[in-house]
Coordinates of C-alpha atoms and ligand atoms in Angstrom, one line a residue:
M1 CA -5.3 -21.2 -60.3
T2 CA -4.9 -23.9 -62.8
P3 CA -6.8 -23.7 -66.2
L4 CA -9.0 -26.6 -65.1
D5 CA -10.2 -24.8 -62.0
S6 CA -12.7 -22.6 -63.8
E7 CA -14.2 -25.6 -65.7
R8 CA -14.9 -27.6 -62.6
P9 CA -18.4 -27.9 -61.3
R10 CA -18.9 -25.8 -58.1
P11 CA -19.6 -27.9 -54.9
E12 CA -23.0 -27.8 -53.2
P13 CA -23.0 -25.8 -50.0
G14 CA -21.8 -28.0 -47.1
A15 CA -20.3 -30.6 -49.5
L16 CA -16.6 -31.2 -49.8
P17 CA -14.9 -29.5 -52.8
A18 CA -14.0 -31.9 -55.6
G19 CA -10.7 -33.6 -55.1
L20 CA -8.8 -36.6 -53.8
Y21 CA -8.8 -36.9 -50.0
V22 CA -6.0 -39.3 -48.8
V23 CA -7.4 -40.5 -45.5
A24 CA -5.3 -42.3 -42.8
T25 CA -7.2 -45.0 -40.9
P26 CA -6.4 -46.8 -37.6
I27 CA -3.6 -49.4 -37.4
G28 CA -5.5 -51.3 -34.8
H29 CA -7.6 -49.1 -32.4
L30 CA -10.8 -47.9 -34.1
S31 CA -10.9 -44.9 -31.9
D32 CA -7.8 -43.6 -33.5
L33 CA -9.8 -42.6 -36.6
G34 CA -9.5 -38.8 -36.5
L35 CA -12.5 -36.5 -36.3
R36 CA -11.7 -34.9 -39.7
A37 CA -11.3 -38.4 -41.2
I38 CA -14.8 -39.3 -40.0
E39 CA -16.2 -36.1 -41.4
V40 CA -14.5 -36.6 -44.8
L41 CA -15.5 -40.3 -45.0
R42 CA -19.1 -39.3 -44.2
T43 CA -19.2 -36.6 -46.9
V44 CA -17.3 -38.0 -49.9
D45 CA -19.1 -39.5 -52.9
L46 CA -16.7 -42.4 -53.4
V47 CA -14.1 -44.2 -51.3
A48 CA -11.3 -46.0 -53.3
A49 CA -10.2 -48.6 -50.8
E50 CA -7.4 -51.2 -50.8
D51 CA -9.9 -53.8 -49.6
T52 CA -13.6 -53.0 -49.9
R53 CA -14.6 -55.4 -47.1
V54 CA -12.1 -53.7 -44.6
A55 CA -13.4 -50.3 -45.7
R56 CA -17.0 -51.2 -45.2
V57 CA -16.4 -52.3 -41.6
L58 CA -14.9 -48.9 -40.9
L59 CA -17.5 -47.0 -42.8
D60 CA -20.3 -48.9 -41.0
H61 CA -18.7 -48.1 -37.7
I62 CA -19.0 -44.4 -38.4
G63 CA -22.4 -44.6 -40.2
A64 CA -20.9 -43.5 -43.5
R65 CA -22.6 -44.6 -46.8
P66 CA -20.4 -43.6 -49.7
A67 CA -19.9 -45.8 -52.8
V68 CA -16.9 -47.9 -52.4
M69 CA -14.5 -49.2 -55.1
A70 CA -11.4 -51.4 -54.9
S71 CA -8.1 -49.7 -55.4
H72 CA -5.2 -52.2 -54.8
A73 CA -1.8 -52.9 -56.2
H74 CA -3.2 -54.9 -59.1
N75 CA -5.7 -52.4 -60.5
E76 CA -4.3 -49.1 -59.5
A77 CA -3.8 -47.8 -63.0
R78 CA -7.4 -48.4 -63.9
T79 CA -8.7 -47.0 -60.6
A80 CA -6.6 -43.9 -61.1
Q81 CA -8.4 -43.2 -64.3
T82 CA -11.8 -43.6 -62.7
V83 CA -10.9 -41.5 -59.7
V84 CA -9.7 -38.7 -62.1
E85 CA -12.9 -38.9 -64.1
R86 CA -15.1 -38.7 -60.9
I87 CA -13.1 -35.7 -59.6
L88 CA -13.5 -33.9 -63.0
A89 CA -17.2 -34.5 -62.7
G90 CA -17.2 -32.6 -59.4
Q91 CA -17.0 -35.4 -56.9
A92 CA -15.0 -35.7 -53.7
V93 CA -13.1 -39.1 -53.5
A94 CA -11.4 -40.6 -50.5
L95 CA -8.4 -42.9 -50.8
T96 CA -7.9 -45.4 -47.9
S97 CA -5.7 -48.4 -47.3
D98 CA -6.4 -51.3 -45.0
A99 CA -4.6 -49.7 -42.1
G100 CA -2.6 -46.5 -41.5
T101 CA -1.6 -44.0 -44.1
P102 CA -2.1 -44.8 -47.8
G103 CA 1.2 -44.7 -49.7
I104 CA 3.3 -45.7 -46.7
S105 CA 4.2 -49.3 -47.6
D106 CA 0.7 -49.4 -49.1
P107 CA -0.8 -48.8 -52.5
G108 CA -2.0 -45.3 -53.4
A109 CA 0.9 -43.6 -55.1
R110 CA -0.3 -44.1 -58.6
V111 CA -3.8 -42.8 -57.9
V112 CA -2.3 -39.7 -56.2
A113 CA 0.2 -39.2 -59.1
A114 CA -2.6 -39.4 -61.6
V115 CA -4.7 -36.8 -59.8
H116 CA -1.7 -34.5 -59.6
A117 CA -1.1 -35.0 -63.3
A118 CA -4.6 -33.9 -64.0
Q119 CA -4.0 -30.8 -62.0
L120 CA -6.7 -31.7 -59.6
P121 CA -6.5 -31.2 -55.8
V122 CA -4.9 -33.8 -53.5
V123 CA -5.7 -33.3 -49.9
P124 CA -4.1 -35.1 -47.0
V125 CA -6.2 -36.2 -44.0
P126 CA -3.4 -37.3 -41.8
G127 CA -3.6 -39.8 -38.9
P128 CA -2.2 -43.1 -37.8
S129 CA 0.9 -44.8 -39.3
A130 CA 2.9 -47.5 -37.6
V131 CA 6.2 -45.8 -38.4
A132 CA 5.2 -42.6 -36.7
A133 CA 3.6 -44.4 -33.8
L134 CA 6.9 -46.3 -33.1
L135 CA 9.1 -43.3 -33.4
S136 CA 6.9 -41.4 -31.0
V137 CA 7.6 -43.9 -28.3
A138 CA 11.2 -44.8 -29.2
G139 CA 13.0 -42.1 -27.2
F140 CA 16.0 -41.6 -29.6
S141 CA 17.8 -38.3 -29.3
E142 CA 18.4 -38.3 -33.1
S143 CA 15.5 -36.8 -34.9
R144 CA 16.4 -37.8 -38.5
F145 CA 15.2 -41.2 -39.6
R146 CA 15.3 -43.4 -42.6
F147 CA 12.2 -45.5 -43.4
E148 CA 13.0 -48.8 -45.2
G149 CA 9.4 -50.2 -45.5
F150 CA 9.8 -54.0 -45.6
L151 CA 13.3 -55.5 -45.7
P152 CA 14.1 -58.0 -48.5
A153 CA 12.4 -61.4 -47.8
R154 CA 15.4 -63.5 -48.9
P155 CA 17.9 -64.1 -46.1
K156 CA 21.1 -63.1 -48.0
A157 CA 19.6 -59.9 -49.4
R158 CA 18.1 -59.0 -46.0
R159 CA 21.4 -59.4 -44.2
E160 CA 23.2 -57.4 -46.9
R161 CA 20.6 -54.6 -46.6
L162 CA 21.0 -54.5 -42.8
E163 CA 24.8 -54.5 -43.2
A164 CA 24.5 -51.5 -45.5
L165 CA 22.1 -49.7 -43.1
A166 CA 24.1 -50.4 -39.9
P167 CA 26.5 -47.4 -40.2
S168 CA 23.5 -45.0 -40.8
D169 CA 23.8 -41.7 -39.1
A170 CA 20.0 -41.5 -38.9
I171 CA 17.6 -43.8 -37.1
V172 CA 16.5 -46.7 -39.3
V173 CA 12.9 -48.0 -39.1
F174 CA 11.4 -51.0 -40.9
Y175 CA 8.3 -53.1 -41.0
E176 CA 8.4 -56.8 -40.3
S177 CA 6.1 -59.8 -40.4
P178 CA 5.8 -62.4 -37.7
H179 CA 7.2 -65.0 -40.1
R180 CA 10.5 -63.2 -40.4
I181 CA 10.9 -61.3 -37.1
T182 CA 13.2 -64.0 -35.6
E183 CA 15.6 -63.9 -38.6
S184 CA 15.6 -60.1 -38.7
V185 CA 16.3 -59.8 -35.0
D186 CA 19.2 -62.3 -35.4
D187 CA 20.5 -60.3 -38.3
L188 CA 20.3 -57.1 -36.2
A189 CA 22.3 -58.7 -33.4
A190 CA 24.9 -59.8 -35.9
V191 CA 25.4 -56.5 -37.8
L192 CA 24.9 -53.9 -35.0
E193 CA 27.2 -53.1 -32.1
P194 CA 25.8 -55.1 -29.1
D195 CA 25.0 -51.8 -27.3
R196 CA 23.1 -50.2 -30.1
I197 CA 19.5 -49.5 -28.9
V198 CA 16.7 -51.2 -30.8
V199 CA 13.0 -50.5 -30.3
L200 CA 10.5 -53.1 -31.3
G201 CA 6.8 -52.2 -31.5
R202 CA 4.4 -55.2 -31.7
E203 CA 0.6 -54.9 -32.2
L204 CA 0.7 -51.1 -31.6
T205 CA -2.6 -49.7 -30.4
K206 CA -4.1 -53.2 -30.1
R207 CA -5.0 -55.3 -27.1
F208 CA -1.6 -57.0 -26.9
E209 CA 0.5 -54.0 -27.7
Q210 CA 4.1 -54.4 -26.7
I211 CA 7.0 -51.9 -26.9
H212 CA 10.4 -53.4 -26.2
R213 CA 13.5 -51.1 -26.0
G214 CA 16.8 -52.8 -25.5
R215 CA 20.4 -53.5 -26.6
A216 CA 20.8 -55.2 -30.0
G217 CA 22.9 -57.9 -28.5
D218 CA 20.1 -58.9 -26.0
L219 CA 17.3 -58.9 -28.6
P220 CA 17.5 -62.6 -29.8
A221 CA 17.3 -63.9 -26.3
W222 CA 14.4 -61.6 -25.4
L223 CA 12.4 -62.7 -28.5
A224 CA 13.1 -66.4 -27.8
A225 CA 12.0 -66.2 -24.2
D226 CA 8.3 -66.0 -25.0
S227 CA 6.5 -67.2 -28.1
D228 CA 3.8 -64.4 -27.7
R229 CA 6.6 -61.9 -28.4
R230 CA 6.8 -63.3 -32.0
R231 CA 3.1 -62.9 -32.8
G232 CA 1.4 -60.0 -34.6
E233 CA 2.5 -57.1 -36.6
F234 CA 5.9 -55.5 -36.0
V235 CA 7.7 -52.2 -36.6
V236 CA 11.4 -52.0 -35.6
A237 CA 13.8 -49.1 -35.2
F238 CA 17.5 -48.9 -34.4
D239 CA 19.4 -45.9 -33.3
A240 CA 21.8 -44.0 -35.4
A241 CA 25.4 -45.4 -35.4
P242 CA 27.8 -43.9 -33.0
P243 CA 30.7 -41.9 -34.6
G244 CA 33.0 -44.5 -36.2
P245 CA 36.7 -44.9 -35.5
A246 CA 37.7 -43.2 -38.8
Q247 CA 35.7 -40.1 -37.7
S248 CA 36.6 -40.1 -34.1
Q249 CA 40.3 -39.4 -34.0
P250 CA 40.4 -35.9 -35.6
V251 CA 37.1 -35.1 -33.9
D252 CA 38.6 -36.1 -30.6
E253 CA 41.5 -33.7 -31.2
L254 CA 39.1 -30.9 -32.1
L255 CA 36.9 -31.5 -29.1
R256 CA 40.0 -31.6 -26.8
A257 CA 41.2 -28.3 -28.2
L258 CA 37.7 -26.6 -27.9
C259 CA 37.1 -28.0 -24.4
A260 CA 40.4 -26.5 -23.3
E261 CA 39.0 -23.1 -24.0
L262 CA 35.2 -23.4 -23.7
P263 CA 32.4 -25.0 -21.6
V264 CA 31.6 -28.5 -23.0
R265 CA 28.2 -27.7 -24.4
Q266 CA 29.6 -24.7 -26.3
A267 CA 32.5 -26.8 -27.5
A268 CA 30.1 -29.5 -28.8
R269 CA 28.0 -26.9 -30.6
I270 CA 31.0 -25.4 -32.4
A271 CA 32.3 -28.9 -33.3
A272 CA 28.9 -29.7 -34.8
R273 CA 29.2 -26.7 -37.1
L274 CA 32.7 -27.9 -38.2
T275 CA 31.9 -31.6 -38.7
P276 CA 29.1 -33.7 -40.0
L277 CA 28.3 -35.0 -36.5
R278 CA 25.5 -34.0 -34.1
A279 CA 26.0 -31.7 -31.2
N280 CA 24.4 -34.3 -28.8
D281 CA 26.8 -37.0 -29.8
L282 CA 29.8 -34.6 -29.7
Y283 CA 28.7 -33.5 -26.2
R284 CA 28.6 -37.1 -25.0
R285 CA 32.0 -37.8 -26.7
A286 CA 33.5 -34.7 -25.1
L287 CA 32.3 -35.9 -21.6
E288 CA 33.8 -39.3 -22.3
L289 CA 37.1 -37.7 -23.2
R290 CA 37.0 -35.9 -19.9
G291 CA 36.1 -39.1 -18.1
E292 CA 32.6 -37.9 -17.2
S293 CA 29.2 -39.1 -18.1
A294 CA 26.2 -37.0 -19.2
Q295 CA 24.6 -37.9 -15.8
D296 CA 27.5 -36.5 -13.8
E297 CA 27.4 -33.4 -15.8
A298 CA 23.6 -33.0 -15.3
S299 CA 23.9 -33.5 -11.5
D300 CA 26.9 -31.0 -11.5
S301 CA 24.8 -28.4 -13.3
D302 CA 21.8 -29.2 -11.0
S303 CA 23.9 -28.5 -7.9
T304 CA 25.4 -25.3 -9.3
S305 CA 22.3 -23.9 -11.0
D306 CA 20.7 -22.3 -7.9
Ligands
LIG1 N1 0.2 -47.9 -44.3 C1 0.6 -48.5 -43.1 C2 1.1 -47.5 -42.1 O1 0.9 -46.3 -42.4 O2 1.7 -47.8 -41.1 C3 1.5 -49.7 -43.2 C4 1.0 -50.8 -44.1 S1 2.1 -52.1 -44.3 C5 1.3 -53.1 -45.6 C6 1.7 -53.1 -43.0 C7 2.9 -53.3 -42.0 O3 2.9 -52.2 -41.1 C8 2.7 -54.5 -41.1 O4 3.2 -55.7 -41.7 C9 3.6 -54.1 -39.9 O5 4.9 -54.3 -40.2 C10 3.3 -52.6 -39.8 N2 2.1 -52.4 -38.9 C11 0.9 -52.0 -39.3 N3 0.1 -51.9 -38.2 C12 0.9 -52.2 -37.1 C13 0.7 -52.2 -35.7 N4 -0.5 -52.0 -35.2 N5 1.7 -52.5 -34.9 C14 3.0 -52.8 -35.4 N6 3.2 -52.7 -36.8 C15 2.2 -52.5 -37.6

């Protein structure tokens, strides 16, 4: 219990305890607003919203009538002070952004930090976010990812950023606008291996939702083939880099030695403990060294499992 807890007014029965509720809202499909988000937005005293007009559409949709104040990138410091004062006075305040989760490439962090600094409760009400939506349908075997937000707008800086990200051993995800999607895709094709898998999510959860999963080398032609593919909002992810040549030689030797004594899966698991590489990649590499594919291996084990 913080010293301030005892000084805070007690909530009415049925009301929300005083605090900041960080509420995720839909990224396109209104029905993605969660049940708890609805309950919170109907109960709070005040909503601090990135754009009050956008918030009012959502609040009207669910029949919620809280007070609404603007909380955007240009007034966040001032809003933060008001929000803290309201919570100290016993109110429940919601923070929303125009779409998705506040604080993820959206304003909100300063308000949240101010409420923490005042030792008042900050409560997440999780829900939609374009980055999570894309990763959920990307189908990458790697689970770690690096979220870049928006890439630099200037061509040289963007290309350099992507060059620096290309060797990443985690998935890389970024947001992109329709004005720059062609340039970004050209850059991806230039800096990634042609076979690296890229997943592009366009207009997720909306009427013209499109999810394209393909090789980096084929992406510019795919995008150029239809002008509709360049419209709307984008989130893009590319798979982790395959083990590089510098890594692969000693790793290959290790895998050969382990595979000579052990089943491939066990060899890959042990190699993963001895190297910074992932067991799945090592397993695939071990099969390559034996001249097999993961599919051959799966059908072999299918036929021998009974
Ligand atoms: N806070 C939001 C979130 O949690 O996803 C992101 C806000 S950021 C200002 C807006 C960017 O997110 C868009 O330019 C686009 O790159 C991405 N985005 C938002 N909604 C999207 C959607 N429905 N489909 C694809 N990308 C989307």
